[in-house]
Amino acid sequence: MIHSLTRGRPSPSARLCRSAAAVLLCAGAIACDGAEPSKGTDATQLRLTIAPSAPTERVIPRALMGFNCNYAFDTDEIWETGKIPERLQTLGVGALRYPGGAITTAFHWRHPGVNAGVDIWHPKAAERRGWQTTYVKPEDWATNKNFMDYDEFMAHCKAIGAEPIVGINIRSGLHHNRLDDSLNEAVEWVRHARESGYKARYWYLDNEPWKEQHKAFGGLQRWAQMARRFALAMKAEDSTIRVFAEVTDGGGINRYGAYDTFLGITDGAVDGLNIHIYWEWGQATWARWLSHKPVKMSSPWRPYDKAKTFTRSIADLRTFLDNKGYDDVELAALEWNITAPRKNPVPPRQSALILSEIWMQFAVSPLDQACMWPMFYQTQPPSASAHKRIPEDYRSIFSQTAPYKPSGIYRSFSLFTPALGATLLPVEDGSGEYPSMAALTADGKILLYVLSKADVPTSLAVSCPGYEIDQADSYQSSGQMVSITTSQADSIVLPPLAL
């Protein structure tokens, strides 16, 4: 639900307006395809207080509205059929990651026609085959233009207005005893980027080096030494770039000693930490989300009562780094999402609300960049037959089948678009049960976002000196955007289970 506040009289009808003076986002939710919430009888009352004259120093980064590209899954025909560039631009996307997640560990930028996950340095590369959106025969790799090469990716970023974040493959060099070749490949890529006119500022080193199957990285200290070597060599080619690296999994965000050791060894060569965050790995359900008030960084390995919110976890890491003198080190979540049970995934119309709550926590935390993974994964090409596996629509802003229409997640995220680049305002609710966020735009307008998991309507009163409620819209778990009529200057009724 989006409500907006203006300095004038409230509009008699609620409508979504990108330039609204204030926006109150409430995505209505209907419990379906999951556990039914308990039935309440009495309306809940909530009062929010906003201080427009006391803004924080936090400007919500445009790079928080970021997504992962996959060079082989995001085929040209999919981007053309789904009008993906135009839709990303409309959403206000501020960052795109390339060439993807795990496939970074086998990707060679001069060979973008090779199938995803196939390392062309492997002596039996032509015999290797993983799941593909479009399978390309090895004899056609050199001429395959349907996959997304670096220059094409950068052209998309330029057209969309997104910050490119580019990944370096190190693992191939380790597995094939060609680490010097991997280093040269990275340096040549940075040189190409600088000389081609498609220059990328942000680069990340490989993908999840802490995983058990990536033992070739040799542990934290060896990985730190390797990261320093690559970062320095790349910066020797272009001193303006910033290099990010992973230290531990998202569940280890509080392993401060590991971060201190890593940054001490890299000694200023690495400019940012990349943390992969997945909520409730393999057990993200609608019923679980309804019971988590608020949502936290819980997982099968960290129960809810032992976990901290995403906001607190990130803020605590930021404080630790600042106190250690690493105040110039940026924080990024270059992969984040939920992970539902494979046999019973959350419908995207519902996962939209879960992901929106997590995104709000990112927005009020000191996180600098966030790229949801994936944008396309196990995707059905326009000309292909149906999947043998269920397309993971619940994790993407687009349907994974033609014509790749925007999902409920896209629609719910579109409500955040006006807040990108706005200054965060403090909000007090007095209850702690209604996650909220307010932002002041450059032209003096206020945007207010509220999430309710109450199973009855909530009577919301807003105290914001000098402003009145002007507009209101909702994203509901049916997947639809629904306008809400309001005639009160400072109050409105929120639908049950609403963002």
Coordinates of N, CA and C in Angstrom, one line a residue, residues 10-11 41 75-76 84 150 159 171 202 205 219 244 270-271 316 318 328-329 337 384-385 409 426 473 484 493:
P10 N -5.4 16.5 1.4 CA -5.3 15.1 0.9 C -6.1 15.0 -0.4
S11 N -5.6 14.1 -1.3 CA -6.4 13.8 -2.5 C -7.6 12.9 -2.1
T41 N -10.5 -10.4 15.7 CA -11.8 -9.8 15.6 C -11.8 -8.3 15.7
T75 N 19.9 -14.7 -22.1 CA 20.2 -14.7 -23.6 C 19.6 -13.5 -24.2
D76 N 20.1 -13.1 -25.4 CA 19.6 -12.0 -26.1 C 18.1 -12.1 -26.4
I84 N 13.5 -6.5 -21.2 CA 14.2 -6.4 -19.9 C 14.9 -5.1 -19.6
Y150 N 30.9 -9.1 -22.3 CA 31.1 -8.0 -21.5 C 30.7 -6.7 -22.1
A159 N 22.7 2.0 -20.8 CA 21.3 2.4 -21.2 C 20.3 2.4 -20.0
R171 N 39.4 -19.3 -9.6 CA 39.4 -20.7 -9.3 C 39.9 -21.5 -10.5
Y202 N 33.5 -1.2 -10.2 CA 33.5 -2.2 -9.2 C 33.8 -3.6 -9.8
L205 N 36.1 -10.5 -6.6 CA 37.0 -11.6 -6.8 C 36.3 -12.9 -6.6
G219 N 42.2 -21.8 2.5 CA 41.9 -21.2 3.8 C 42.0 -19.7 3.8
F244 N 36.1 -5.9 -4.5 CA 35.4 -6.5 -3.4 C 35.8 -8.0 -3.3
V270 N 41.9 -4.4 -0.9 CA 40.5 -4.7 -1.1 C 39.7 -3.6 -0.5
D271 N 38.7 -3.1 -1.3 CA 38.0 -2.0 -0.9 C 36.6 -2.3 -0.4
D316 N 26.1 -3.8 13.0 CA 27.2 -4.2 14.0 C 28.5 -4.5 13.3
R318 N 29.4 -3.0 10.5 CA 29.9 -1.7 10.1 C 30.6 -1.0 11.3
D328 N 36.7 3.0 5.4 CA 36.5 3.2 4.0 C 36.1 1.9 3.3
V329 N 36.0 0.8 4.0 CA 35.6 -0.4 3.3 C 34.1 -0.5 3.2
N337 N 18.5 -13.4 -1.2 CA 17.2 -13.9 -1.6 C 16.7 -14.7 -0.5
A384 N 11.6 -23.1 -26.4 CA 11.9 -24.4 -25.7 C 10.6 -25.0 -25.2
S385 N 10.7 -26.3 -25.0 CA 9.5 -27.0 -24.3 C 9.5 -26.7 -22.8
I409 N 7.1 -9.7 -7.4 CA 8.3 -9.1 -6.7 C 8.6 -7.8 -7.4
P426 N 14.0 9.3 10.6 CA 13.6 8.4 11.7 C 12.1 8.3 11.8
D473 N -1.6 3.5 -2.2 CA -1.8 2.3 -3.1 C -1.3 1.1 -2.3
I484 N -6.1 2.7 -2.6 CA -6.9 2.8 -1.4 C -7.4 4.3 -1.2
V493 N -6.8 3.4 7.0 CA -6.9 2.0 7.4 C -6.1 1.1 6.5

